[in-house]
Amino acid sequence: MIYQTGALGEDGIHLDMNHLKSGEVNLGTSIMAINFRDGVILGADSRTTTGAYIANRVTDKLTQVHDTIWCCRSGSAADTQAVADIVQYHLGMYGITNDEAPTTQTAAALFQELCYENKDMLSAGIIIAGWDHRHGGQVYSIPLGGSLHKQAYAIGGSGSTYIYGYCDANWKEDMSEADGIKFVKGALQEAIKWDGSSGGVIRMVVLTKSGAVRHLYLPDRNYEGPGTEKP
Amino acid sequence: MTSIGTGYDLSNSVFSPDGRNFQVEYAVKAVENGGTAIGIRCKDGVVLALEKLVTSRLLKKDANKRIATVDRNIGVVHSGLLPDGRHFVSRARDEAQSWRGTYKAPIPVSSLANRMGSYVQAFTLYSSVRPFGITAIVGGWDAETDVDVDGAVGSGPKVGAGGKTKGVKEGGPYLYMIEPSGLYWGYYGAATGKGRQAAKAELEKLKLDPKDGECISLEEGVKEAARIIYVAHEDSKDKDFELEMTWISAVNGPTKGRHEEVPKALKEEAERLAKAALEGEDEDEEKMEK
């Protein structure tokens, strides 16, 4: 008799990606975040599914937890929203009590603690990307088990499996903002093309010393616009 | 009523009509009887020094250390009631660990001072407790290099983080002093205990304010600290004392960002110079008399 706990699969070793309760809203997703010359760029598709049904085709999976610290959420929508809310609260308190904006590592540490300590109850794969005065841009990834990885760029969600090759072939360090946006858009377009549970629009957030700027790219405009303009 | 004075000094949490809290003032008296403790914030580190009064000839020399390490990069020296000091240090260690637990990084000295200030202040509010009979000097070095999350794997892009603000300086040496009331300030040089007046007078002569140009170096600080403790001891010459000294430098300095005891050789050199300086002063005085 093998006892199964939480997210562990039948072998008791590997995590079961599909252990959502019936009817639970899933972010079958393509998300990513990259470092570039002036900071970081986060990107995501916008599809939310309950089984085969698309519950939301214009979801916002890029969530702000502080002024220039954001995260990409994948896994259970409910779990990741709850975790992001808790981190947002803590970072807000940190900023006020220490009279200094929290750093990306502070956010990453808080996310990791929550994801690791509650791994049995959560299905959350989160990418944290932020810009701060002290460290510039940084990207951290927290996959299902709750480990923490500092990376040059990170990809996640079900759609990411299709773009490992694309990213490896096209990744360059120290890209300009335009090249960075092109890289993220190209990768997410491929993920959306091949992954059935990814789709809709491409959302991005660019984080630099001048703050956070949102981008939007629509499929009916061949993902060319409107960019930062209003659609 | 006359036999117990005005009655306003019997309990914490009771103000006298002119707005004083006598229990806190009595706690300050307890501190004024303790051995002198000082802290010096230098250009490249912090020195903590203590005049440890020897209360018995049966005590082993150089044993029973009084300056405590709270986290790798933070030290505490205190003057007043010893057991109160131990409790203070124990709480400070808990605070430092709790910070690491939450944020996976060392606590900044300012945040530790803030938390300990709040803790000490709480002991002035309730009738069931008494205020701390110590004044504590907290010294430390906040890392000026990037500190990554404890336990994180990976290093990010090889070219380093993009969009760093040039010329931003982080971290450095910090020094705080926390009093029995819970009051705390950041200092360039701090002194408490029996010889604090003499010590403060000496500290004010040192170049410690960056606005006045280059501050004294850590090594100079060690020698000055030893000398100041010897000067502050002058008035109670008859009693025996031991000098205890610790220091904290930057990561690229002699202690590699850690709070450590000053090495024996340097401490002995500093004590030799301190004694020589005192004898020199005495000779000058004698000459003057002639």
Short mmCIF file of C-alpha atoms in Angstrom, two decimals:
data_model
loop_
_atom_site.label_atom_id
_atom_site.label_comp_id
_atom_site.label_asym_id
_atom_site.label_seq_id
_atom_site.Cartn_x
_atom_site.Cartn_y
_atom_site.Cartn_z
CA MET A 1 0.00 0.00 0.00
CA ILE A 2 1.47 3.27 -1.06
CA TYR A 3 0.22 6.29 0.81
CA GLN A 4 -0.23 9.25 -1.45
CA THR A 5 0.22 12.69 -0.02
CA GLY A 6 -0.95 15.79 -1.81
CA ALA A 7 0.73 16.43 -5.11
CA LEU A 8 2.86 13.28 -5.19
CA GLY A 9 2.00 10.83 -7.98
CA GLU A 10 1.57 7.04 -7.84
CA ASP A 11 5.29 6.34 -7.56
CA GLY A 12 5.47 8.53 -4.47
CA ILE A 13 8.43 10.38 -5.96
CA HIS A 14 7.28 12.49 -8.84
CA LEU A 15 4.80 15.29 -8.55
CA ASP A 16 1.47 14.79 -10.27
CA MET A 17 0.78 17.85 -12.41
CA ASN A 18 -2.88 16.86 -12.84
CA HIS A 19 -4.01 16.44 -9.27
CA LEU A 20 -6.41 19.39 -9.33
CA LYS A 21 -9.81 18.71 -7.78
CA SER A 22 -12.59 18.20 -10.31
CA GLY A 23 -13.85 21.60 -11.43
CA GLU A 24 -10.79 23.47 -10.09
CA VAL A 25 -9.66 26.26 -12.36
CA ASN A 26 -6.30 25.50 -13.96
CA LEU A 27 -3.81 27.89 -15.46
CA GLY A 28 -2.66 25.45 -18.21
CA THR A 29 -0.21 28.01 -19.11
CA SER A 30 2.77 29.44 -20.90
CA ILE A 31 4.71 31.89 -18.73
CA MET A 32 8.25 33.26 -18.81
CA ALA A 33 10.50 36.00 -17.48
CA ILE A 34 13.87 37.20 -18.77
CA ASN A 35 16.73 39.45 -17.77
CA PHE A 36 17.69 42.15 -20.26
CA ARG A 37 20.03 45.15 -20.35
CA ASP A 38 17.85 47.52 -18.29
CA GLY A 39 15.89 45.10 -16.11
CA VAL A 40 13.43 42.26 -16.60
CA ILE A 41 10.49 41.34 -18.84
CA LEU A 42 7.65 39.05 -17.75
CA GLY A 43 5.36 37.41 -20.31
CA ALA A 44 2.30 35.13 -20.30
CA ASP A 45 -0.56 33.83 -22.41
CA SER A 46 -4.12 34.47 -21.20
CA ARG A 47 -5.97 31.13 -21.25
CA THR A 48 -7.70 29.70 -18.15
CA THR A 49 -9.36 26.29 -18.39
CA THR A 50 -11.71 24.06 -16.39
CA GLY A 51 -11.13 20.78 -18.12
CA ALA A 52 -11.75 21.40 -21.84
CA TYR A 53 -13.73 24.59 -21.25
CA ILE A 54 -11.95 27.93 -21.55
CA ALA A 55 -13.13 29.72 -18.43
CA ASN A 56 -11.36 32.96 -19.34
CA ARG A 57 -9.64 33.86 -22.62
CA VAL A 58 -8.16 37.19 -21.44
CA THR A 59 -6.75 36.19 -18.03
CA ASP A 60 -4.01 38.29 -16.41
CA LYS A 61 -1.39 35.86 -15.11
CA LEU A 62 1.16 38.63 -14.42
CA THR A 63 0.60 39.73 -10.85
CA GLN A 64 2.14 42.69 -9.05
CA VAL A 65 3.41 42.04 -5.52
CA HIS A 66 5.31 45.33 -5.13
CA ASP A 67 6.06 48.43 -7.27
CA THR A 68 8.67 46.74 -9.47
CA ILE A 69 8.40 43.13 -8.25
CA TRP A 70 5.96 40.97 -10.19
CA CYS A 71 5.29 37.27 -10.67
CA CYS A 72 3.99 34.88 -13.35
CA ARG A 73 1.50 32.35 -11.99
CA SER A 74 0.95 28.78 -13.18
CA GLY A 75 -0.94 25.83 -11.70
CA SER A 76 -4.10 26.31 -9.66
CA ALA A 77 -5.52 29.82 -10.10
CA ALA A 78 -6.91 29.80 -6.56
CA ASP A 79 -3.64 28.63 -4.95
CA THR A 80 -1.39 31.05 -6.83
CA GLN A 81 -3.70 34.01 -6.24
CA ALA A 82 -3.76 33.23 -2.51
CA VAL A 83 0.03 32.90 -2.34
CA ALA A 84 0.58 36.12 -4.32
CA ASP A 85 -1.87 37.96 -2.03
CA ILE A 86 0.07 36.85 1.06
CA VAL A 87 3.41 37.88 -0.45
CA GLN A 88 1.97 41.22 -1.56
CA TYR A 89 0.84 41.88 2.02
CA HIS A 90 4.26 41.02 3.48
CA LEU A 91 6.16 43.13 0.93
CA GLY A 92 3.84 46.05 1.59
CA MET A 93 4.51 45.79 5.33
CA TYR A 94 8.25 45.40 4.70
CA GLY A 95 8.32 48.58 2.60
CA ILE A 96 6.54 50.59 5.29
CA THR A 97 8.28 49.25 8.42
CA ASN A 98 11.81 49.35 6.98
CA ASP A 99 11.31 52.60 5.06
CA GLU A 100 12.93 50.94 2.05
CA ALA A 101 11.48 49.02 -0.88
CA PRO A 102 11.92 45.24 -0.60
CA THR A 103 14.34 43.53 -3.00
CA THR A 104 13.46 40.79 -5.47
CA GLN A 105 15.18 38.25 -3.21
CA THR A 106 12.95 39.25 -0.31
CA ALA A 107 9.95 38.46 -2.51
CA ALA A 108 11.52 35.22 -3.73
CA ALA A 109 12.27 34.13 -0.14
CA LEU A 110 8.66 34.74 0.90
CA PHE A 111 7.27 32.89 -2.12
CA GLN A 112 9.59 29.96 -1.51
CA GLU A 113 8.72 29.64 2.17
CA LEU A 114 5.00 29.48 1.34
CA CYS A 115 5.43 27.09 -1.60
CA TYR A 116 7.81 24.75 0.25
CA GLU A 117 6.07 24.58 3.62
CA ASN A 118 2.66 24.00 1.98
CA LYS A 119 3.83 21.84 -0.92
CA ASP A 120 1.35 19.08 -0.01
CA MET A 121 -1.59 21.41 -0.42
CA LEU A 122 -0.48 23.60 -3.31
CA SER A 123 -0.14 23.25 -7.03
CA ALA A 124 1.72 26.40 -7.85
CA GLY A 125 4.60 27.02 -10.26
CA ILE A 126 5.69 30.62 -9.90
CA ILE A 127 8.28 32.77 -11.64
CA ILE A 128 9.33 35.90 -9.76
CA ALA A 129 10.94 38.79 -11.61
CA GLY A 130 11.75 42.19 -10.23
CA TRP A 131 13.88 45.28 -10.44
CA ASP A 132 15.39 47.05 -7.43
CA HIS A 133 17.95 49.83 -6.95
CA ARG A 134 20.47 47.59 -5.26
CA HIS A 135 20.50 44.56 -7.55
CA GLY A 136 18.95 45.72 -10.83
CA GLY A 137 16.82 43.08 -12.59
CA GLN A 138 16.55 39.49 -11.32
CA VAL A 139 14.59 36.38 -12.26
CA TYR A 140 13.78 33.55 -9.81
CA SER A 141 11.83 30.37 -10.51
CA ILE A 142 9.94 28.26 -7.96
CA PRO A 143 8.74 25.00 -9.51
CA LEU A 144 6.27 22.55 -7.93
CA GLY A 145 8.38 21.21 -5.02
CA GLY A 146 9.17 24.67 -3.64
CA SER A 147 12.85 24.90 -4.59
CA LEU A 148 14.29 28.29 -5.55
CA HIS A 149 16.38 28.89 -8.67
CA LYS A 150 18.04 32.11 -9.75
CA GLN A 151 18.10 32.14 -13.53
CA ALA A 152 19.06 34.27 -16.53
CA TYR A 153 15.59 33.55 -17.88
CA ALA A 154 12.83 31.20 -16.76
CA ILE A 155 9.97 29.48 -18.56
CA GLY A 156 7.05 27.65 -16.95
CA GLY A 157 3.61 26.13 -17.35
CA SER A 158 2.43 23.33 -19.63
CA GLY A 159 3.30 25.32 -22.78
CA SER A 160 6.93 25.78 -21.74
CA THR A 161 7.77 22.18 -22.73
CA TYR A 162 7.41 23.16 -26.40
CA ILE A 163 9.80 26.12 -26.28
CA TYR A 164 12.92 24.80 -24.53
CA GLY A 165 14.58 24.47 -27.94
CA TYR A 166 13.39 27.85 -29.16
CA CYS A 167 14.63 29.61 -26.03
CA ASP A 168 17.98 27.82 -25.97
CA ALA A 169 18.60 28.65 -29.62
CA ASN A 170 17.53 32.29 -29.46
CA TRP A 171 18.63 33.36 -25.97
CA LYS A 172 21.24 36.09 -25.76
CA GLU A 173 22.46 37.84 -22.65
CA ASP A 174 22.34 41.63 -22.33
CA MET A 175 19.61 42.13 -24.97
CA SER A 176 18.04 45.51 -25.69
CA GLU A 177 14.41 46.05 -24.64
CA ALA A 178 13.16 45.62 -28.23
CA ASP A 179 15.12 42.37 -28.64
CA GLY A 180 13.89 41.14 -25.28
CA ILE A 181 10.26 41.76 -26.20
CA LYS A 182 10.84 40.02 -29.55
CA PHE A 183 12.35 37.00 -27.74
CA VAL A 184 9.49 36.68 -25.25
CA LYS A 185 6.83 37.20 -27.93
CA GLY A 186 8.44 34.68 -30.29
CA ALA A 187 8.68 32.05 -27.56
CA LEU A 188 5.12 32.54 -26.30
CA GLN A 189 3.72 32.47 -29.85
CA GLU A 190 5.30 29.03 -30.32
CA ALA A 191 4.00 27.85 -26.93
CA ILE A 192 0.48 29.02 -27.77
CA LYS A 193 0.70 27.36 -31.19
CA TRP A 194 1.63 23.93 -29.84
CA ASP A 195 0.05 23.82 -26.38
CA GLY A 196 -3.70 23.23 -26.33
CA SER A 197 -4.11 24.71 -22.86
CA SER A 198 -2.34 27.96 -23.76
CA GLY A 199 -3.81 30.68 -25.92
CA GLY A 200 -5.50 34.04 -26.16
CA VAL A 201 -3.50 37.25 -25.96
CA ILE A 202 0.15 37.72 -24.96
CA ARG A 203 0.64 39.94 -21.94
CA MET A 204 3.99 41.38 -20.88
CA VAL A 205 5.36 43.63 -18.15
CA VAL A 206 8.68 45.46 -18.53
CA LEU A 207 10.38 46.32 -15.21
CA THR A 208 13.18 48.89 -15.20
CA LYS A 209 14.34 51.79 -13.05
CA SER A 210 11.54 53.86 -14.59
CA GLY A 211 8.90 51.49 -13.20
CA ALA A 212 6.49 48.92 -14.64
CA VAL A 213 5.08 49.13 -18.18
CA ARG A 214 2.39 46.77 -19.44
CA HIS A 215 2.31 45.42 -23.02
CA LEU A 216 -0.52 43.65 -24.84
CA TYR A 217 -0.33 41.66 -28.08
CA LEU A 218 -3.54 40.39 -29.73
CA PRO A 219 -3.87 37.23 -31.87
CA ASP A 220 -6.19 38.97 -34.35
CA ARG A 221 -3.41 41.45 -35.07
CA ASN A 222 -0.95 38.60 -35.49
CA TYR A 223 0.54 39.48 -32.06
CA GLU A 224 1.99 42.70 -33.46
CA GLY A 225 0.07 45.14 -31.34
CA PRO A 226 -1.12 47.21 -29.76
CA GLY A 227 1.96 46.95 -27.46
CA THR A 228 1.83 49.69 -24.84
CA GLU A 229 -0.98 51.60 -26.59
CA LYS A 230 -4.64 51.18 -25.62
CA PRO A 231 -6.26 48.56 -27.93
CA MET B 1 2.56 57.51 52.70
CA THR B 2 5.62 59.41 53.93
CA SER B 3 7.51 56.20 54.60
CA ILE B 4 7.19 55.22 50.95
CA GLY B 5 7.82 58.64 49.44
CA THR B 6 5.33 59.95 46.94
CA GLY B 7 4.41 56.43 45.84
CA TYR B 8 5.01 57.24 42.18
CA ASP B 9 8.16 55.14 42.07
CA LEU B 10 6.64 51.87 43.16
CA SER B 11 5.36 50.60 39.85
CA ASN B 12 6.00 50.69 36.20
CA SER B 13 3.22 52.14 34.13
CA VAL B 14 2.67 54.90 36.65
CA PHE B 15 3.64 58.45 35.76
CA SER B 16 4.52 61.01 38.41
CA PRO B 17 2.50 64.26 38.15
CA ASP B 18 5.40 65.95 36.35
CA GLY B 19 5.52 63.20 33.69
CA ARG B 20 8.39 61.03 34.89
CA ASN B 21 8.62 57.27 35.17
CA PHE B 22 10.76 56.66 38.22
CA GLN B 23 11.26 52.94 37.63
CA VAL B 24 12.96 53.73 34.33
CA GLU B 25 15.14 56.35 36.01
CA TYR B 26 16.21 53.84 38.66
CA ALA B 27 17.10 51.39 35.90
CA VAL B 28 19.37 54.08 34.42
CA LYS B 29 21.06 54.31 37.85
CA ALA B 30 21.78 50.58 37.68
CA VAL B 31 23.51 51.15 34.35
CA GLU B 32 25.57 54.01 35.73
CA ASN B 33 27.27 51.61 38.12
CA GLY B 34 28.32 49.12 35.46
CA GLY B 35 31.74 48.90 33.82
CA THR B 36 32.26 51.31 30.94
CA ALA B 37 31.20 50.02 27.52
CA ILE B 38 31.88 51.85 24.25
CA GLY B 39 31.34 51.43 20.54
CA ILE B 40 33.12 53.24 17.72
CA ARG B 41 31.84 53.39 14.13
CA CYS B 42 34.94 53.68 11.94
CA LYS B 43 35.38 54.09 8.18
CA ASP B 44 35.76 50.37 7.53
CA GLY B 45 34.19 48.71 10.56
CA VAL B 46 32.91 48.89 14.12
CA VAL B 47 34.78 48.35 17.41
CA LEU B 48 33.10 47.35 20.67
CA ALA B 49 35.05 47.61 23.90
CA LEU B 50 34.29 46.91 27.54
CA GLU B 51 35.90 47.64 30.89
CA LYS B 52 35.20 44.39 32.72
CA LEU B 53 35.53 45.03 36.43
CA VAL B 54 37.09 42.09 38.23
CA THR B 55 34.88 41.34 41.21
CA SER B 56 36.90 38.48 42.65
CA ARG B 57 40.46 37.23 42.49
CA LEU B 58 39.04 33.75 42.11
CA LEU B 59 37.70 34.51 38.62
CA LYS B 60 39.73 33.06 35.76
CA LYS B 61 41.41 35.69 33.64
CA ASP B 62 40.02 36.24 30.13
CA ALA B 63 37.15 33.85 30.84
CA ASN B 64 33.51 34.90 31.17
CA LYS B 65 33.28 36.92 27.97
CA ARG B 66 30.73 39.71 28.05
CA ILE B 67 30.53 40.97 24.45
CA ALA B 68 28.10 38.70 22.59
CA THR B 69 27.61 37.81 18.94
CA VAL B 70 23.98 38.06 17.86
CA ASP B 71 24.31 37.18 14.19
CA ARG B 72 27.49 36.57 12.19
CA ASN B 73 27.83 40.29 11.48
CA ILE B 74 26.40 41.84 14.65
CA GLY B 75 27.78 42.19 18.19
CA VAL B 76 26.31 43.52 21.43
CA VAL B 77 28.06 44.99 24.46
CA HIS B 78 26.09 46.11 27.48
CA SER B 79 26.56 47.78 30.82
CA GLY B 80 24.44 47.31 33.93
CA LEU B 81 22.83 44.19 35.37
CA LEU B 82 24.53 41.20 33.75
CA PRO B 83 21.57 38.80 33.73
CA ASP B 84 19.41 41.46 32.09
CA GLY B 85 22.10 41.77 29.45
CA ARG B 86 22.08 38.03 28.83
CA HIS B 87 18.32 38.08 28.36
CA PHE B 88 18.66 41.02 25.98
CA VAL B 89 21.26 39.15 23.92
CA SER B 90 19.14 36.00 23.87
CA ARG B 91 16.17 37.97 22.54
CA ALA B 92 18.38 39.73 19.97
CA ARG B 93 19.54 36.32 18.71
CA ASP B 94 15.94 35.16 18.44
CA GLU B 95 15.07 38.29 16.46
CA ALA B 96 18.02 37.76 14.11
CA GLN B 97 17.04 34.13 13.54
CA SER B 98 13.38 34.96 13.04
CA TRP B 99 14.39 37.53 10.40
CA ARG B 100 16.49 34.91 8.62
CA GLY B 101 13.57 32.48 8.81
CA THR B 102 11.26 34.92 7.08
CA TYR B 103 13.53 36.75 4.63
CA LYS B 104 16.36 34.19 4.14
CA ALA B 105 18.94 36.93 4.66
CA PRO B 106 20.81 38.53 7.60
CA ILE B 107 18.93 41.19 9.59
CA PRO B 108 20.10 44.78 8.98
CA VAL B 109 21.56 46.37 12.13
CA SER B 110 18.95 49.16 11.97
CA SER B 111 16.09 46.63 11.99
CA LEU B 112 17.60 44.73 14.92
CA ALA B 113 18.00 47.97 16.87
CA ASN B 114 14.40 48.84 16.07
CA ARG B 115 13.05 45.48 17.22
CA MET B 116 15.15 45.46 20.40
CA GLY B 117 14.12 49.06 21.14
CA SER B 118 10.48 47.99 20.93
CA TYR B 119 11.17 44.98 23.15
CA VAL B 120 12.92 47.00 25.86
CA GLN B 121 10.22 49.68 25.75
CA ALA B 122 7.51 47.08 26.43
CA PHE B 123 9.15 46.47 29.83
CA THR B 124 8.35 50.03 30.90
CA LEU B 125 4.61 49.60 30.37
CA TYR B 126 3.44 46.89 32.74
CA SER B 127 3.27 46.69 36.52
CA SER B 128 4.21 42.99 36.46
CA VAL B 129 7.69 43.61 35.05
CA ARG B 130 10.61 45.95 35.66
CA PRO B 131 12.60 47.81 33.00
CA PHE B 132 15.91 46.43 31.72
CA GLY B 133 18.81 47.40 33.99
CA ILE B 134 21.16 47.75 31.04
CA THR B 135 22.13 50.04 28.22
CA ALA B 136 23.17 48.01 25.19
CA ILE B 137 25.44 49.05 22.33
CA VAL B 138 24.70 47.19 19.11
CA GLY B 139 27.33 47.26 16.38
CA GLY B 140 27.40 45.53 13.02
CA TRP B 141 28.21 45.55 9.35
CA ASP B 142 25.47 45.32 6.72
CA ALA B 143 26.85 43.59 3.62
CA GLU B 144 27.56 46.03 0.81
CA THR B 145 27.87 43.24 -1.74
CA ASP B 146 24.87 41.39 -3.23
CA VAL B 147 23.38 38.97 -0.72
CA ASP B 148 21.38 36.21 -2.37
CA VAL B 149 18.53 34.28 -0.81
CA ASP B 150 19.80 31.63 1.65
CA GLY B 151 19.62 28.24 -0.07
CA ALA B 152 18.85 29.55 -3.58
CA VAL B 153 20.41 27.69 -6.52
CA GLY B 154 21.82 29.32 -9.67
CA SER B 155 23.39 32.66 -10.43
CA GLY B 156 21.37 34.45 -13.12
CA PRO B 157 22.95 35.85 -16.30
CA LYS B 158 26.73 35.66 -16.69
CA VAL B 159 26.85 39.36 -17.55
CA GLY B 160 25.20 40.09 -14.20
CA ALA B 161 21.94 41.85 -13.43
CA GLY B 162 20.72 44.40 -15.95
CA GLY B 163 19.62 47.92 -15.05
CA LYS B 164 21.74 48.34 -11.91
CA THR B 165 21.78 51.91 -10.67
CA LYS B 166 25.37 53.10 -10.85
CA GLY B 167 27.01 54.55 -7.77
CA VAL B 168 24.39 53.26 -5.33
CA LYS B 169 26.14 52.37 -2.09
CA GLU B 170 24.53 49.85 0.20
CA GLY B 171 25.40 48.52 3.63
CA GLY B 172 28.38 49.58 5.74
CA PRO B 173 29.16 49.96 9.46
CA TYR B 174 26.33 50.71 11.89
CA LEU B 175 26.20 51.48 15.60
CA TYR B 176 23.18 51.89 17.88
CA MET B 177 22.69 52.35 21.62
CA ILE B 178 19.50 51.20 23.38
CA GLU B 179 18.62 52.59 26.82
CA PRO B 180 16.35 51.15 29.56
CA SER B 181 13.46 53.35 28.39
CA GLY B 182 13.64 51.68 24.96
CA LEU B 183 15.05 54.87 23.47
CA TYR B 184 17.64 54.20 20.79
CA TRP B 185 19.72 56.33 18.43
CA GLY B 186 22.32 55.62 15.80
CA TYR B 187 25.77 56.88 16.83
CA TYR B 188 29.26 57.54 15.45
CA GLY B 189 30.59 56.78 18.91
CA ALA B 190 28.62 55.53 21.93
CA ALA B 191 29.51 55.14 25.59
CA THR B 192 27.69 53.93 28.68
CA GLY B 193 28.46 52.76 32.22
CA LYS B 194 30.48 54.30 35.03
CA GLY B 195 33.10 56.07 32.93
CA ARG B 196 30.77 57.27 30.15
CA GLN B 197 31.40 61.00 30.70
CA ALA B 198 35.16 60.66 30.27
CA ALA B 199 34.66 58.22 27.41
CA LYS B 200 32.25 60.55 25.58
CA ALA B 201 34.67 63.43 25.97
CA GLU B 202 37.37 61.28 24.32
CA LEU B 203 35.03 60.00 21.60
CA GLU B 204 34.09 63.55 20.63
CA LYS B 205 37.75 64.28 19.87
CA LEU B 206 37.90 61.49 17.25
CA LYS B 207 37.17 61.97 13.57
CA LEU B 208 34.03 59.85 13.22
CA ASP B 209 31.64 62.01 11.18
CA PRO B 210 32.12 61.40 7.42
CA LYS B 211 31.12 65.03 6.82
CA ASP B 212 34.39 66.13 8.46
CA GLY B 213 36.44 64.21 5.89
CA GLU B 214 38.08 60.80 6.19
CA CYS B 215 37.00 58.92 9.33
CA ILE B 216 39.45 56.95 11.45
CA SER B 217 40.26 53.43 10.27
CA LEU B 218 39.18 50.27 12.07
CA GLU B 219 42.71 49.62 13.34
CA GLU B 220 42.97 53.18 14.68
CA GLY B 221 39.53 52.61 16.19
CA VAL B 222 40.76 49.54 18.07
CA LYS B 223 43.68 51.52 19.56
CA GLU B 224 41.44 54.47 20.45
CA ALA B 225 38.88 52.14 22.05
CA ALA B 226 41.53 50.56 24.26
CA ARG B 227 42.87 53.99 25.22
CA ILE B 228 39.39 55.35 25.98
CA ILE B 229 38.57 52.39 28.25
CA TYR B 230 41.85 52.98 30.13
CA VAL B 231 41.10 56.73 30.39
CA ALA B 232 37.56 56.04 31.61
CA HIS B 233 38.94 53.67 34.24
CA GLU B 234 41.28 56.35 35.69
CA ASP B 235 38.77 57.53 38.33
CA SER B 236 38.31 54.05 39.80
CA LYS B 237 41.99 53.21 39.64
CA ASP B 238 42.00 51.07 42.77
CA LYS B 239 39.80 48.38 41.18
CA ASP B 240 41.19 45.75 38.86
CA PHE B 241 39.76 45.43 35.34
CA GLU B 242 40.11 43.49 32.12
CA LEU B 243 39.73 44.96 28.65
CA GLU B 244 37.43 43.07 26.28
CA MET B 245 37.35 44.12 22.64
CA THR B 246 35.60 42.89 19.49
CA TRP B 247 35.39 44.25 15.94
CA ILE B 248 33.49 43.88 12.69
CA SER B 249 34.95 44.80 9.30
CA ALA B 250 33.74 44.70 5.69
CA VAL B 251 33.87 41.42 3.73
CA ASN B 252 37.26 42.47 2.31
CA GLY B 253 38.55 43.54 5.75
CA PRO B 254 40.33 41.64 8.55
CA THR B 255 37.18 39.95 9.93
CA LYS B 256 35.58 39.25 6.54
CA GLY B 257 32.28 40.82 7.58
CA ARG B 258 32.05 38.88 10.82
CA HIS B 259 31.87 39.95 14.47
CA GLU B 260 35.00 38.62 16.16
CA GLU B 261 37.28 39.14 19.10
CA VAL B 262 40.17 41.49 18.33
CA PRO B 263 43.27 39.26 17.78
CA LYS B 264 45.50 38.88 20.83
CA ALA B 265 48.55 40.55 19.25
CA LEU B 266 46.61 43.65 18.15
CA LYS B 267 44.80 43.90 21.47
CA GLU B 268 48.06 43.69 23.46
CA GLU B 269 49.60 46.34 21.20
CA ALA B 270 46.54 48.57 21.75
CA GLU B 271 46.74 48.07 25.52
CA ARG B 272 50.47 48.85 25.50
CA LEU B 273 49.82 52.10 23.61
CA ALA B 274 46.92 52.92 25.93
CA LYS B 275 49.10 52.51 29.03
CA ALA B 276 51.88 54.53 27.41
CA ALA B 277 49.44 57.32 26.53
CA LEU B 278 48.20 57.46 30.11
CA GLU B 279 51.73 57.53 31.54
CA GLY B 280 52.61 60.24 29.03
CA GLU B 281 49.70 62.31 30.28
CA ASP B 282 50.83 61.82 33.88
CA GLU B 283 54.37 62.91 33.02
CA ASP B 284 53.04 66.02 31.29
CA GLU B 285 51.05 66.86 34.39
CA GLU B 286 54.12 66.38 36.58
CA LYS B 287 56.18 68.63 34.33
CA MET B 288 53.45 71.25 34.49
CA GLU B 289 53.57 71.13 38.27
CA LYS B 290 57.29 71.70 38.26
#
